[in-house]
Coordinates of C-alpha atoms and ligand atoms in Angstrom, one line a residue:
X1 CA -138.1 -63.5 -86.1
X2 CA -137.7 -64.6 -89.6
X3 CA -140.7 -64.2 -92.1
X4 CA -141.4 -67.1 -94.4
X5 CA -143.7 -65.4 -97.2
X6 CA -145.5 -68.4 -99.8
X7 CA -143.1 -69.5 -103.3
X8 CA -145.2 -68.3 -106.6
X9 CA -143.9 -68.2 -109.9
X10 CA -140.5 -67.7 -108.9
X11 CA -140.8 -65.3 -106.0
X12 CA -142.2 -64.3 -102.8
X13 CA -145.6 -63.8 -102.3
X14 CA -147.8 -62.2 -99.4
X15 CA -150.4 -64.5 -98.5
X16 CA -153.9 -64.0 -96.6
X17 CA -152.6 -64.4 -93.6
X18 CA -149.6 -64.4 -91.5
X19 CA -149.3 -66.2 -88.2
X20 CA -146.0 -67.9 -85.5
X21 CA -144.9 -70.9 -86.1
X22 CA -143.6 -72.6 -82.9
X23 CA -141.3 -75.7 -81.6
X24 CA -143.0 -78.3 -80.5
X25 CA -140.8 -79.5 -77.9
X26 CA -141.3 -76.1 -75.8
X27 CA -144.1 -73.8 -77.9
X28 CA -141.5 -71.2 -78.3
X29 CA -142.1 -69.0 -81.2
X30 CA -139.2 -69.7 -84.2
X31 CA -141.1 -67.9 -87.3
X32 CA -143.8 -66.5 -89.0
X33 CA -145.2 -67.7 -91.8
X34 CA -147.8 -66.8 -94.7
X35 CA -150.7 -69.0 -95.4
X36 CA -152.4 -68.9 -98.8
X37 CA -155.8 -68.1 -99.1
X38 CA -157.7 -68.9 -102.7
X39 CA -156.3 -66.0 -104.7
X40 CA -153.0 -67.5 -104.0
X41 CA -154.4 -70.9 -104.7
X42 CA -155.7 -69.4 -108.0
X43 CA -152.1 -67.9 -108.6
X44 CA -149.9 -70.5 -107.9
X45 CA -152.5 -72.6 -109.9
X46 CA -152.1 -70.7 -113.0
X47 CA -148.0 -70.3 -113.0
X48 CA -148.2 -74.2 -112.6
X49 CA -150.1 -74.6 -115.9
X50 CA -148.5 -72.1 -117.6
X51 CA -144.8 -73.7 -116.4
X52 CA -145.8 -76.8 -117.3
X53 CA -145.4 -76.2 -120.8
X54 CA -142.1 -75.0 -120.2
X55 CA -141.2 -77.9 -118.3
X56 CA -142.2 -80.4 -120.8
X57 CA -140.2 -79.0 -123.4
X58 CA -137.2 -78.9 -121.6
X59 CA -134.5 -82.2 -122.6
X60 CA -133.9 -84.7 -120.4
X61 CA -130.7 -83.5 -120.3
X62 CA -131.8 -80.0 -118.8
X63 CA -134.2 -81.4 -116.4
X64 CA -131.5 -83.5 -115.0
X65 CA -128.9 -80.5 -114.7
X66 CA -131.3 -78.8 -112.5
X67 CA -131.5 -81.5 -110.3
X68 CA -128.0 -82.1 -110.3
X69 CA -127.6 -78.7 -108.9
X70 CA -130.3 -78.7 -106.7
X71 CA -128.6 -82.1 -105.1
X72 CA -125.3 -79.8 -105.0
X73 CA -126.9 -76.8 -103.1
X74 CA -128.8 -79.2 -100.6
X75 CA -125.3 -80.8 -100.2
X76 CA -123.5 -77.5 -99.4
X77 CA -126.7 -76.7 -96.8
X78 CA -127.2 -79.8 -95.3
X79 CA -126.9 -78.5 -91.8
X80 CA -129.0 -75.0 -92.2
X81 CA -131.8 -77.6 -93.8
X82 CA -131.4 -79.9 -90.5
X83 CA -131.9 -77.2 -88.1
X84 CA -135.0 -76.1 -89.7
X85 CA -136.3 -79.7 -89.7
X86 CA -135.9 -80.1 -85.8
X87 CA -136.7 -76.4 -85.1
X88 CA -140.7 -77.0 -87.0
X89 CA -141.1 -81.2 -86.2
X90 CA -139.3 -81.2 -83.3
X91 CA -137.4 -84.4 -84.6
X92 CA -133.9 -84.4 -82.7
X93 CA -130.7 -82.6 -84.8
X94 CA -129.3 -86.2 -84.7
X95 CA -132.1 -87.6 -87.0
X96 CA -132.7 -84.4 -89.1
X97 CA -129.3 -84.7 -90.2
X98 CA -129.8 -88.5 -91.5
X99 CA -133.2 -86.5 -93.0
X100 CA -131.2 -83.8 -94.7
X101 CA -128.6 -86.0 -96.4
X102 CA -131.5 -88.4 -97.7
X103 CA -133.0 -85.9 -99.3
X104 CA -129.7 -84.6 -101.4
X105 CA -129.7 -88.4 -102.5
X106 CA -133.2 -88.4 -103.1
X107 CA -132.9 -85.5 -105.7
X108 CA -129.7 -87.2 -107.1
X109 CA -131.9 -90.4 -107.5
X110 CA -134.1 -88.6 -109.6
X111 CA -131.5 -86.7 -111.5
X112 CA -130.6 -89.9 -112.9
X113 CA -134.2 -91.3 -113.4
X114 CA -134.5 -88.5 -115.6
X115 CA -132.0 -89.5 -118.0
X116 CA -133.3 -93.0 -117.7
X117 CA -137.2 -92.3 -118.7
X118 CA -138.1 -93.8 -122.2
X119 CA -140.6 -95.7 -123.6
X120 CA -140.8 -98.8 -125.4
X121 CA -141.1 -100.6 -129.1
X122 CA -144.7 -102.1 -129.2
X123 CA -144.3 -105.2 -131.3
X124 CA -147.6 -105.0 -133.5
X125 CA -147.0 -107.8 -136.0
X126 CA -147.6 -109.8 -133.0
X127 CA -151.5 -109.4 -133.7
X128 CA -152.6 -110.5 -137.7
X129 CA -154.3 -106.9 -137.9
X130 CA -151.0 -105.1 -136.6
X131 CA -148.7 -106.4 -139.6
X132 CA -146.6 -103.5 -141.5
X133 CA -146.5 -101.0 -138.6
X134 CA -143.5 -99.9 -136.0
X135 CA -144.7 -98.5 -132.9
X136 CA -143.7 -97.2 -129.1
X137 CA -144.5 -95.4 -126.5
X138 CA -143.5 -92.4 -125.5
X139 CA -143.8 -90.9 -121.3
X140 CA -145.4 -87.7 -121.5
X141 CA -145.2 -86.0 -118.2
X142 CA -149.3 -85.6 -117.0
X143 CA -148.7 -81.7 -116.5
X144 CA -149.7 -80.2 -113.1
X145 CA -149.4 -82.0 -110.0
X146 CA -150.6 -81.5 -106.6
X147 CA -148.3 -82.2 -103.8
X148 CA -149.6 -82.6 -100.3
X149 CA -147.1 -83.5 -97.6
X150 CA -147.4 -84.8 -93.7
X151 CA -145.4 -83.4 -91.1
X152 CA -142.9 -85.8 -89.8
X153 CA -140.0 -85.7 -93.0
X154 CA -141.2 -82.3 -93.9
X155 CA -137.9 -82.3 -96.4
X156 CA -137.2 -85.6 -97.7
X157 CA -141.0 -86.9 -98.2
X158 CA -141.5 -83.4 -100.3
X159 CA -138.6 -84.2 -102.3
X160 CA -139.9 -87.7 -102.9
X161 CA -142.7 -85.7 -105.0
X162 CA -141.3 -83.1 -106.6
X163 CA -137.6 -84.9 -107.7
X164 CA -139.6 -87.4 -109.6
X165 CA -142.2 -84.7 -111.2
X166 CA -139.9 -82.4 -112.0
X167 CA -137.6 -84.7 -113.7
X168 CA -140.5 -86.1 -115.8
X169 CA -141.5 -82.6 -116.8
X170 CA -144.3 -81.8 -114.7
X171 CA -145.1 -78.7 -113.0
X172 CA -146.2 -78.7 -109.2
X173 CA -148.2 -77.2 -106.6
X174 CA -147.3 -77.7 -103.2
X175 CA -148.9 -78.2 -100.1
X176 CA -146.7 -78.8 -97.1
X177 CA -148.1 -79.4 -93.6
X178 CA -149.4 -76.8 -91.8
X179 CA -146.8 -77.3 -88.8
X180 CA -144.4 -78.0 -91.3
X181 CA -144.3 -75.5 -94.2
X182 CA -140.0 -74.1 -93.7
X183 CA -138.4 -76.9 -95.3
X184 CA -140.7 -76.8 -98.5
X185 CA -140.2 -73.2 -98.3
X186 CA -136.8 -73.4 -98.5
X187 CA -136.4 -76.0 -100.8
X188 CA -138.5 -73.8 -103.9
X189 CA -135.8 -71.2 -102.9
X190 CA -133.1 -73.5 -103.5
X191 CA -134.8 -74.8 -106.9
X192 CA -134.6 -71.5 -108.5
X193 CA -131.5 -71.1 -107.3
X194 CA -130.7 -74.5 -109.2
X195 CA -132.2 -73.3 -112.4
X196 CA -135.9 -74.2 -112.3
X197 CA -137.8 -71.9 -114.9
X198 CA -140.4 -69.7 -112.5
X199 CA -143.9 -71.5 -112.0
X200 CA -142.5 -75.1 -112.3
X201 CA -142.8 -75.8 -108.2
X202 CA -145.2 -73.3 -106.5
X203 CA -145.4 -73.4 -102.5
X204 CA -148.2 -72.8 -101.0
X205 CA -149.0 -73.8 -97.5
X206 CA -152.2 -72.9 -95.5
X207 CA -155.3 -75.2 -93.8
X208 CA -155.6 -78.7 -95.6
X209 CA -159.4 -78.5 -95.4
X210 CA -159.7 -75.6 -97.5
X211 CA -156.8 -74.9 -99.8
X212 CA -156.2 -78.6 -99.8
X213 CA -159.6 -79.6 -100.9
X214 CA -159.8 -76.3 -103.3
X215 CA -156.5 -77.9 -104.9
X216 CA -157.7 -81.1 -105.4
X217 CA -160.9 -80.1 -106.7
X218 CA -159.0 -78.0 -109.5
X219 CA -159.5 -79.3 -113.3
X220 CA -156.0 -78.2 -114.3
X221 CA -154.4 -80.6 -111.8
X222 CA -154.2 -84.0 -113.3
X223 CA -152.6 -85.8 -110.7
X224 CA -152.4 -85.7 -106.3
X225 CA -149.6 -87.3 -105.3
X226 CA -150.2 -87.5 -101.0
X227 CA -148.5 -88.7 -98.1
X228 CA -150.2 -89.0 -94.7
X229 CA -153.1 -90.2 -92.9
X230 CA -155.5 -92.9 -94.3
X231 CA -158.7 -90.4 -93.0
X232 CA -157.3 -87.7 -95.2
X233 CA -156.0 -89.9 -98.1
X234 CA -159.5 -91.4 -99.1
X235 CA -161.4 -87.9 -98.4
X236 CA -159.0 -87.2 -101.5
X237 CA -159.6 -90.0 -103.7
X238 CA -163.2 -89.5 -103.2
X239 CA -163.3 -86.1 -104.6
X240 CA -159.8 -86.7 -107.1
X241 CA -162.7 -88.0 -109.7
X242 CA -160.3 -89.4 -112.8
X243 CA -157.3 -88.0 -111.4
X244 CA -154.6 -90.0 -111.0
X245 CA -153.9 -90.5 -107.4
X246 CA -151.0 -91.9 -105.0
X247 CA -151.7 -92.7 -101.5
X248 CA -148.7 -93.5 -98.9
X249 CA -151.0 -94.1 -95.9
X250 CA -149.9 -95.1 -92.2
X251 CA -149.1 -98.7 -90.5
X252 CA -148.8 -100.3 -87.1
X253 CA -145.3 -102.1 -88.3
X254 CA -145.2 -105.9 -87.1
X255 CA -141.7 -107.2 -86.3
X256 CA -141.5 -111.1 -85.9
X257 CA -138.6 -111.8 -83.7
X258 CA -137.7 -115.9 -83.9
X259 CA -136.1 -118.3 -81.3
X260 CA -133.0 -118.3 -83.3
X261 CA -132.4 -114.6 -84.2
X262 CA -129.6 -112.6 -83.2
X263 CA -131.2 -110.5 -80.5
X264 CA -128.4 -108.2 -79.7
X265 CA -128.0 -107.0 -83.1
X266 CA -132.4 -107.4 -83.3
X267 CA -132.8 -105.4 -80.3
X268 CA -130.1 -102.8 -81.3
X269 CA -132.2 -102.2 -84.1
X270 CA -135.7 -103.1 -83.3
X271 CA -135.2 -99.6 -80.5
X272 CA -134.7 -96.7 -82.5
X273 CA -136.9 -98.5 -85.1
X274 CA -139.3 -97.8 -82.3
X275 CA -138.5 -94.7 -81.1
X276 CA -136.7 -92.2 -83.4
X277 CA -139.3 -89.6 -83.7
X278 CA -140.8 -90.4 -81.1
X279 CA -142.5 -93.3 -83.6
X280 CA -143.5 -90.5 -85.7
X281 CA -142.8 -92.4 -88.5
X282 CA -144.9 -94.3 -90.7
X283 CA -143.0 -97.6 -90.4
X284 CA -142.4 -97.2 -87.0
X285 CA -142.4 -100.6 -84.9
X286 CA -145.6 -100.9 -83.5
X287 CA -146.2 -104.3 -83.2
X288 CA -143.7 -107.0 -82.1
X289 CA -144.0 -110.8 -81.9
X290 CA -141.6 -112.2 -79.8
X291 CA -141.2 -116.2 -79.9
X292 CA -141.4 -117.2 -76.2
X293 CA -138.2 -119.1 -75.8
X294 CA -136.5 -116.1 -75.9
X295 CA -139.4 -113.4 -75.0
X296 CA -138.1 -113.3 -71.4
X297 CA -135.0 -112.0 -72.8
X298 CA -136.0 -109.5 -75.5
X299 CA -138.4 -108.0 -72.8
X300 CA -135.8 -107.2 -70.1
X301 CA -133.0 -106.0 -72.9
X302 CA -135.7 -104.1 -74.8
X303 CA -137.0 -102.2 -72.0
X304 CA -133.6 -101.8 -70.5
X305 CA -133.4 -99.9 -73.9
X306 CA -135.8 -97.8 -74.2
X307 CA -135.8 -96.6 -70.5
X308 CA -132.1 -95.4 -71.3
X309 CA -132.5 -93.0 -74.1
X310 CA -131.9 -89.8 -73.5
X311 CA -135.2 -87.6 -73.4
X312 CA -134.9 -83.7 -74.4
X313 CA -134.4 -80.7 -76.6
X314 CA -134.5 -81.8 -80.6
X315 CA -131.4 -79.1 -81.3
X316 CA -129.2 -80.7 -78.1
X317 CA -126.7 -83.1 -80.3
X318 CA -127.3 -85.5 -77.2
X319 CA -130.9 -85.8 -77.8
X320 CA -132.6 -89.4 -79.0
X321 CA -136.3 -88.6 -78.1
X322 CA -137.7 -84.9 -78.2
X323 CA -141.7 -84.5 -78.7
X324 CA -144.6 -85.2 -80.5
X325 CA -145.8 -82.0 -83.3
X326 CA -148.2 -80.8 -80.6
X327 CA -149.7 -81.1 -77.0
X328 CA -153.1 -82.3 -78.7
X329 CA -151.1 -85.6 -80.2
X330 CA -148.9 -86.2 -77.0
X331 CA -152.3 -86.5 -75.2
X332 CA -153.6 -88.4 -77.5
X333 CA -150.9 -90.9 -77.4
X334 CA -151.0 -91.0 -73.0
X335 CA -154.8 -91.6 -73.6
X336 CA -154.5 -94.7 -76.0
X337 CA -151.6 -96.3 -73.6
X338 CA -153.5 -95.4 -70.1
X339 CA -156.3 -97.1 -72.1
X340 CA -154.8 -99.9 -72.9
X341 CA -153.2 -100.3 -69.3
X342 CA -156.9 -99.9 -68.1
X343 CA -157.6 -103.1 -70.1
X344 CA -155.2 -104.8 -68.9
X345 CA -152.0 -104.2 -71.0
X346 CA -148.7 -103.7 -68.6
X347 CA -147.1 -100.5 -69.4
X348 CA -143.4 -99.6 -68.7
X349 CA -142.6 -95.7 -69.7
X350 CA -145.3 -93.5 -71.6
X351 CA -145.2 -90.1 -69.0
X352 CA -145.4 -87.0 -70.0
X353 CA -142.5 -84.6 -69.8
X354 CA -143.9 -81.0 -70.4
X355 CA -146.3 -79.8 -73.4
X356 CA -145.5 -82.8 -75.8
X357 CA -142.8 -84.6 -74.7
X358 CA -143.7 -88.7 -73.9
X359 CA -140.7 -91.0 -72.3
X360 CA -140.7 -94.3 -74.8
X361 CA -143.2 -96.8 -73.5
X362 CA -143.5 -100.5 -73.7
X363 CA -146.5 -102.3 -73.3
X364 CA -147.2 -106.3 -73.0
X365 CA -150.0 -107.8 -72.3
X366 CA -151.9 -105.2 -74.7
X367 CA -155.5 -106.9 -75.7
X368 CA -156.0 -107.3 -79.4
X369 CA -158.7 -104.6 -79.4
X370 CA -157.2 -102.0 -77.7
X371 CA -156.2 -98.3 -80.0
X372 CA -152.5 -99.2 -79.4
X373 CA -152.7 -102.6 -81.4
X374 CA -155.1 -101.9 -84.0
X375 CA -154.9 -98.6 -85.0
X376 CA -151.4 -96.8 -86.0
X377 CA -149.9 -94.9 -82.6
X378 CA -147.8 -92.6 -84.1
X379 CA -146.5 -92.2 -80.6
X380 CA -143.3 -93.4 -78.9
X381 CA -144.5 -96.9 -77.5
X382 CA -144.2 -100.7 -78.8
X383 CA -146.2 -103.5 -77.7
X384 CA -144.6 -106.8 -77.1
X385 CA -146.6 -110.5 -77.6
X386 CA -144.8 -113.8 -77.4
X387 CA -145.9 -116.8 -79.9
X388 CA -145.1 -120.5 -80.0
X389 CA -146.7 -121.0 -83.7
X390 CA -144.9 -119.1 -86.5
X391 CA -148.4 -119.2 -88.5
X392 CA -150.1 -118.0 -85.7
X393 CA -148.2 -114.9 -85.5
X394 CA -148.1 -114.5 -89.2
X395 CA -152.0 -114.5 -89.0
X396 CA -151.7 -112.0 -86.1
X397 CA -149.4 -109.7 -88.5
X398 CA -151.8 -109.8 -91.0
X399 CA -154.8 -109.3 -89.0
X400 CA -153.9 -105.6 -89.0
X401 CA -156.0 -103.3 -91.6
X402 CA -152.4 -101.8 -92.9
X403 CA -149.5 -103.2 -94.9
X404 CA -146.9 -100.8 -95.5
X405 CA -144.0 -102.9 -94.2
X406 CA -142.8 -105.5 -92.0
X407 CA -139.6 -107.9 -90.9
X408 CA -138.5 -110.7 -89.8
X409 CA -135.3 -111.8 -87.6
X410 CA -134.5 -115.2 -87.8
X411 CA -130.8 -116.9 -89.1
X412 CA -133.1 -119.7 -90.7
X413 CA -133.4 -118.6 -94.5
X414 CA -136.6 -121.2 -94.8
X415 CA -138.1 -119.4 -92.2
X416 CA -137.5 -115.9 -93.9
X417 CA -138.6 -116.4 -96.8
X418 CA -141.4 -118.4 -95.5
X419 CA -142.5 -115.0 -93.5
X420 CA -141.6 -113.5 -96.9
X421 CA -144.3 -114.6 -98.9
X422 CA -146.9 -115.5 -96.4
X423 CA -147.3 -111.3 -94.5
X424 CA -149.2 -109.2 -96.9
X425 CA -147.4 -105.8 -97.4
X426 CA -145.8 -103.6 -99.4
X427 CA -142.1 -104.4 -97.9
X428 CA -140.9 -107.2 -96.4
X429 CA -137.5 -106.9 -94.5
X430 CA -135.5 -109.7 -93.5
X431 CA -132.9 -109.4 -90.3
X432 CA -133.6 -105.5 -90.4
X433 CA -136.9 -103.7 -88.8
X434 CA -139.5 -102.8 -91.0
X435 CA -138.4 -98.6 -90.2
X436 CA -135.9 -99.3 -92.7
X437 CA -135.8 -97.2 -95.8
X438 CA -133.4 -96.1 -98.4
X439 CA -135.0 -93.4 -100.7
X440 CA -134.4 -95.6 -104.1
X441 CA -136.4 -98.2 -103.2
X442 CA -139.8 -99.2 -104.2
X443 CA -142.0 -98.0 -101.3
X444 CA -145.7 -97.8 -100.0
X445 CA -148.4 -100.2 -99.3
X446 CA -151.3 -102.7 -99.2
X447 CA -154.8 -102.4 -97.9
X448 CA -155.2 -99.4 -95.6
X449 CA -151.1 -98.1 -96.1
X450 CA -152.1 -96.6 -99.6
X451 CA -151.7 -97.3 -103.5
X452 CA -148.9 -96.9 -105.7
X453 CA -145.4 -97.0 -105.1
X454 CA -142.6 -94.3 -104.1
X455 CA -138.6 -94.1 -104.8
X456 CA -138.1 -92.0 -107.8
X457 CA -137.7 -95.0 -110.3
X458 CA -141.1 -95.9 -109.6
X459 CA -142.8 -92.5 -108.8
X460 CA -141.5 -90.8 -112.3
X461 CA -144.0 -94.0 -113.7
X462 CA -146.5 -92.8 -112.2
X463 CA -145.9 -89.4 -112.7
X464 CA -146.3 -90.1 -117.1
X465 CA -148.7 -91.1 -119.0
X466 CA -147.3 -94.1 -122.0
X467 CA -148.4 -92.5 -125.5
X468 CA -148.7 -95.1 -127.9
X469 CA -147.2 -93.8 -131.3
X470 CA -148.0 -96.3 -134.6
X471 CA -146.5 -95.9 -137.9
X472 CA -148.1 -98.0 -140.7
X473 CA -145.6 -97.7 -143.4
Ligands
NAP501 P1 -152.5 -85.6 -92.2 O1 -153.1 -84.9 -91.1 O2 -153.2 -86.5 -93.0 O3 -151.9 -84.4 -93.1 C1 -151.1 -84.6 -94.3 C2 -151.3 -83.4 -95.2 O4 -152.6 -83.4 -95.7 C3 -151.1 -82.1 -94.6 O5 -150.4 -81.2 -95.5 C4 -152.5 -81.6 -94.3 O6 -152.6 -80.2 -94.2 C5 -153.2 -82.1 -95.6 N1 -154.6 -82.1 -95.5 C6 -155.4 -82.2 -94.4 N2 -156.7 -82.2 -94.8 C7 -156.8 -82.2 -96.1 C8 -157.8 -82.2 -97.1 N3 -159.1 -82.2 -96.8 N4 -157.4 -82.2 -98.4 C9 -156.1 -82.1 -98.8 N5 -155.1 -82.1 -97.9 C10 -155.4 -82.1 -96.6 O7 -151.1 -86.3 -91.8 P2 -150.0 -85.9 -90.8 O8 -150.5 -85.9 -89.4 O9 -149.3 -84.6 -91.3 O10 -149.0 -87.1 -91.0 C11 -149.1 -88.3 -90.3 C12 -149.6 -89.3 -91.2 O11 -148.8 -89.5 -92.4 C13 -149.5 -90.7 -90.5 O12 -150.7 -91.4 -90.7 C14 -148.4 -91.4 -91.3 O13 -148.4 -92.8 -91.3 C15 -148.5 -90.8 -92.6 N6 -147.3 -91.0 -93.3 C16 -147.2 -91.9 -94.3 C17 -146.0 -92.1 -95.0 C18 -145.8 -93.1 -96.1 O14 -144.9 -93.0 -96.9 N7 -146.7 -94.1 -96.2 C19 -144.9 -91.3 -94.7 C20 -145.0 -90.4 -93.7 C21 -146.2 -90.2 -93.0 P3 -152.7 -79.5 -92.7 O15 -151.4 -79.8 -92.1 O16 -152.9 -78.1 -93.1 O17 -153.8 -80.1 -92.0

C-alpha cells in the first residue's frame, strides 16, 4: 500500500504518526498516510516564512510560469488525480473527473490573475492638502497563509487557495481534511515539479483541533483562508485575532421552480444538482419551491429521477451516487430524514445500502422546523414545497440562516430578476440550479455561508494588502 509521507520545504517528511486511510464507499484500506504533530507544524511553519520572502521577490512573470506549468502537469495527470479523488471522498470517477479538469483551469485562472495584479493612481490633488503629490498603491502579498480545506473537492477547493496565493507571492501552509489529505499531497509534488522554490506550499495534514488550532494561533501567519463548516469557521475567527480571514461556510440551496419554467430542462438539472455527491456539496439543492400548478408534475418526474440513478462503487464509470465520507455521516443523514418523516414529512428513498451508502431521498411535506429544512443536509435528499405567492416563497428562501446561492426557473425575465434582487445571497442563478459553479467566478456567501469571496480574480484581492506610495515633488 502506498505511503503518503507530509510536503515540507520541498520534500518528504516523516510525521508523528502514520495511520490507513480507507474508501468510504466499502472501508477498504487504499493508503497510509503521515499526520503532522507540532514539530512538523513548527517546521512547515518556518520554511513558510522563510519562502515567503522568496516568493515575493519573484516577478509576476515567474510566478505565473510556475502556474502555467503546474496547469500543464495537472493536464497531463488528470486521470491519476481523479482516481485519487474518488478512491479518499468516495465521489464517483464520473464527477472526479469534472473535479480534476476544474482544477487545471483553476490554476490557469490564476496564472493569468497573476499577470493582471496592480495597483492603482491615487488622485491626491482631489483633497486641498493633497496638491503637488503622485501617488498609488501597490499589492503586496500578506506573506504566510494558512490553508484549511473540507473534504468533498479535496483538489479543486485546495487549489482555489493556493493558485491565488501563490500567484500573489504568498507562501502557504496547508491543511487538507483529515479523510482527504492525497490530493493536496500530490498536488505540492506536482508544484515542485512546476518550479515552486522549496517552502512556498507546505502540506501538512493531521487532526483539525490541534494542528489546526496551533496553525491558526501562529503569529507568523497573517491570513486563514478556510472552507467548510460554519461550527468550525467561527471557532477560527474567534481565535484569528487581526488576521485576515475568509470563510466559505455551508447552505441549504433554495431552488424556486415557477408555473411557466421549462421543467424538463429544470428537472434535468435541478437532479444531479441534488444528488452528485451524494449532496456533498456546499450548494447542493436542498430546498425546492415548487409553484403548485405544476408541483404535481415536478414531483412525479423528480422522483421518477432520482429513484433511477444508479447507486454503487465511486471507481465503476457507471456510478451516479456512491457514499457519504463515513458511516458516522450516512447515519447522521437516515436520522435527520426518519425524523423528519416522524414529523410528518413524506419520504421517497433515503435507505441505507452498506457502511455509508444512502439511495437519493425526497421528502414533501417536511415541517419548517425539522433538521432537513433548516439546517444544511449534506446528504443525498431534497425536500419539495409548493407555493401560490411568489413573495411568499421568496420570504421562505430567505428565512434560511445561509446565503451562499440560489436560482430561479422561470421564462418570465420580470420575474427573474424580481427573484434576483429580492433572495439575499451570495449567487443568484437564473434558469440554472444554484449547484452551478465555474471556478472564475465570484463565489461565497451571506449570513451564515461565510465572508469574502472566492474565484481567483477575487481571492488574489484578498490575498494583498494595497500599499499606498506618495511622492510630494
Ligand atoms: P469541517 O469539519 O469544518 O472541516 C474542514 C477543515 O477544517 C478540515 O480540514 C478539518 O480538519 C479542519 N478543522 C477542524 N477543526 C478545526 C479547528 N479547530 N481549527 C482549524 N481547522 C479545523 O468541514 P468538512 O466536513 O470537511 O466539510 C463540509 C463542510 O464544508 C460543509 O459545511 C460545506 O458546506 C462546507 N463547504 C463549503 C464550501 C464553500 O465554498 N462555501 C465548499 C465546500 C464545502 P479535520 O478533517 O482534521 O477535522
Amino acid at each position: 500500500m502506498h505511503e503518503f509521507q507530509l510536503w515540507i520545504n520541498g520534500r518528504e517528511t516523516q510525521g508523528d504518526r502514520v495511520r490507513t486511510l480507507v474508501l468510504p464507499y466499502d472501508q477498504s484500506p487504499i493508503a497510509r498516510v503521515h499526520d503532522a504533530g507540532p514539530a512538523q507544524l513548527a517546521d512547515a511553519l518556518s520554511a513558510a516564512h522563510r519562502a515567503a520572502r522568496i516568493m515575493r521577490d519573484l516577478t509576476a512573470a515567474e510566478r505565473a510560469a510556475i502556474l502555467r506549468r503546474a496547469h500543464a502537469l495537472l493536464e497531463n495527470r488528470r486521470e491519476e488525480f481523479a482516481r485519487t479523488i474518488s478512491q479518499e471522498s468516495g465521489k464517483p470517477l464520473r464527477e472526479a473527473r469534472l473535479e480534476s479538469a476544474r482544477a487545471a483551469e483553476t490554476l490557469l485562472f490564476s496564472s493569468s490573475e497573476a499577470l493582471r495584479l496592480a495597483g492603482e493612481v491615487v488622485p491626491m490633488d482631489a483633497a486641498h492638502a493633497g496638491a503637488g503629490r503622485l501617488a498609488f498603491t501597490l499589492r503586496e502579498p500578506l506573506g504566510v497563509i494558512a490553508a484549511i480545506t473540507p473534504f468533498n473537492f479535496p483538489l479543486n477547493l485546495s487549489v482555489h487557495k493556493i493558485g491565488p496565493a501563490l500567484a500573489a507571492g504568498n507562501a502557504v501552509v496547508h491543511k487538507p481534511a483529515s479523510t482527504t489529505p492525497l490530493s493536496g499531497l500530490l498536488l505540492a509534488r506536482l508544484f515542485a515539479d512546476a518550479g515552486l522554490p522549496a517552502g512556498a506550499l507546505n502540506v501538512i495534514p493531521g487532526p483539525g483541533a490541534s494542528i489546526g488550532d496551533a496553525l491558526v494561533d501562529d503569529p507568523r501567519v497573517a491570513m486563514v483562508t478556510f472552507t467548510g463548516s460554519a461550527e468550525v469557521g467561527f471557532a477560527i475567527r474567534a481565535r484569528a485575532g487581526l488576521k485576515r480571514v475568509t470563510l466559505e461556510l455551508g447552505n441549504n440551496s433554495a431552488l424556486l421552480v415557477h408555473h411557466d419554467a421549462n421543467l424538463d430542462d429544470c428537472i434535468a438539472r435541478a437532479i444531479p444538482g441534488a444528488f452528485a455527491h451524494s449532496g456533498q456539496v456546499c450548494i447542493s439543492v436542498q430546498r425546492i419551491f415548487v409553484h403548485r400548478d405544476v408541483f404535481d408534475r415536478f414531483c412525479e418526474q423528480f422522483i421518477a429521477g432520482a429513484a433511477a440513478l444508479r447507486l454503487g462503487h465511486p471507481l465503476d464509470e457507471e456510478t451516479q451516487v456512491s457514499s457519504l465520507i463515513t458511516p458516522a455521516e450516512a447515519e447522521r443523514v437516515s436520522a435527520w430524514i426518519r425524523a423528519a418523516a416522524q414529523a410528518g414529512a413524506h419520504v421517497t428513498g433515503g435507505d441505507l445500502h452498506g457502511p455509508a451508502t444512502l439511495s437519493p431521498a425526497v421528502l414533501t411535506e417536511t415541517p419548517e422546523n425539522s433538521d432537513v429544512w433548516v439546517k444544511e443536509a449534506f446528504g443525498p435528499l431534497a425536500c419539495l414545497r409548493s407555493y401560490s405567492d411568489l413573495d411568499d416563497a421568496i420570504a421562505a428562501v430567505n428565512r434560511s440562516p445561509y446565503g451562499l446561492q440560489a436560482g430561479i426557473f422561470t421564462r418570465d425575465l420580470s420575474t427573474a430578476f424580481y427573484a434576483a434582487r429580492e433572495v439575499h445571497v451570495g449567487g443568484f442563478l437564473i434558469n440554472d440550479v444554484p449547484q452551478f459553479r465555474v471556478d472564475q467566478m465570484p463565489y461565497g456567501g451571506v449570513k451564515l455561508s461565510g465572508t469574502g469571496r472566492e474565484g481567483p480574480r477575487y481571492a488574489i484581492e484578498e490575498m494583498t494588502e494595497p500599499k499606498l506610495v506618495s511622492w510630494r515633488w
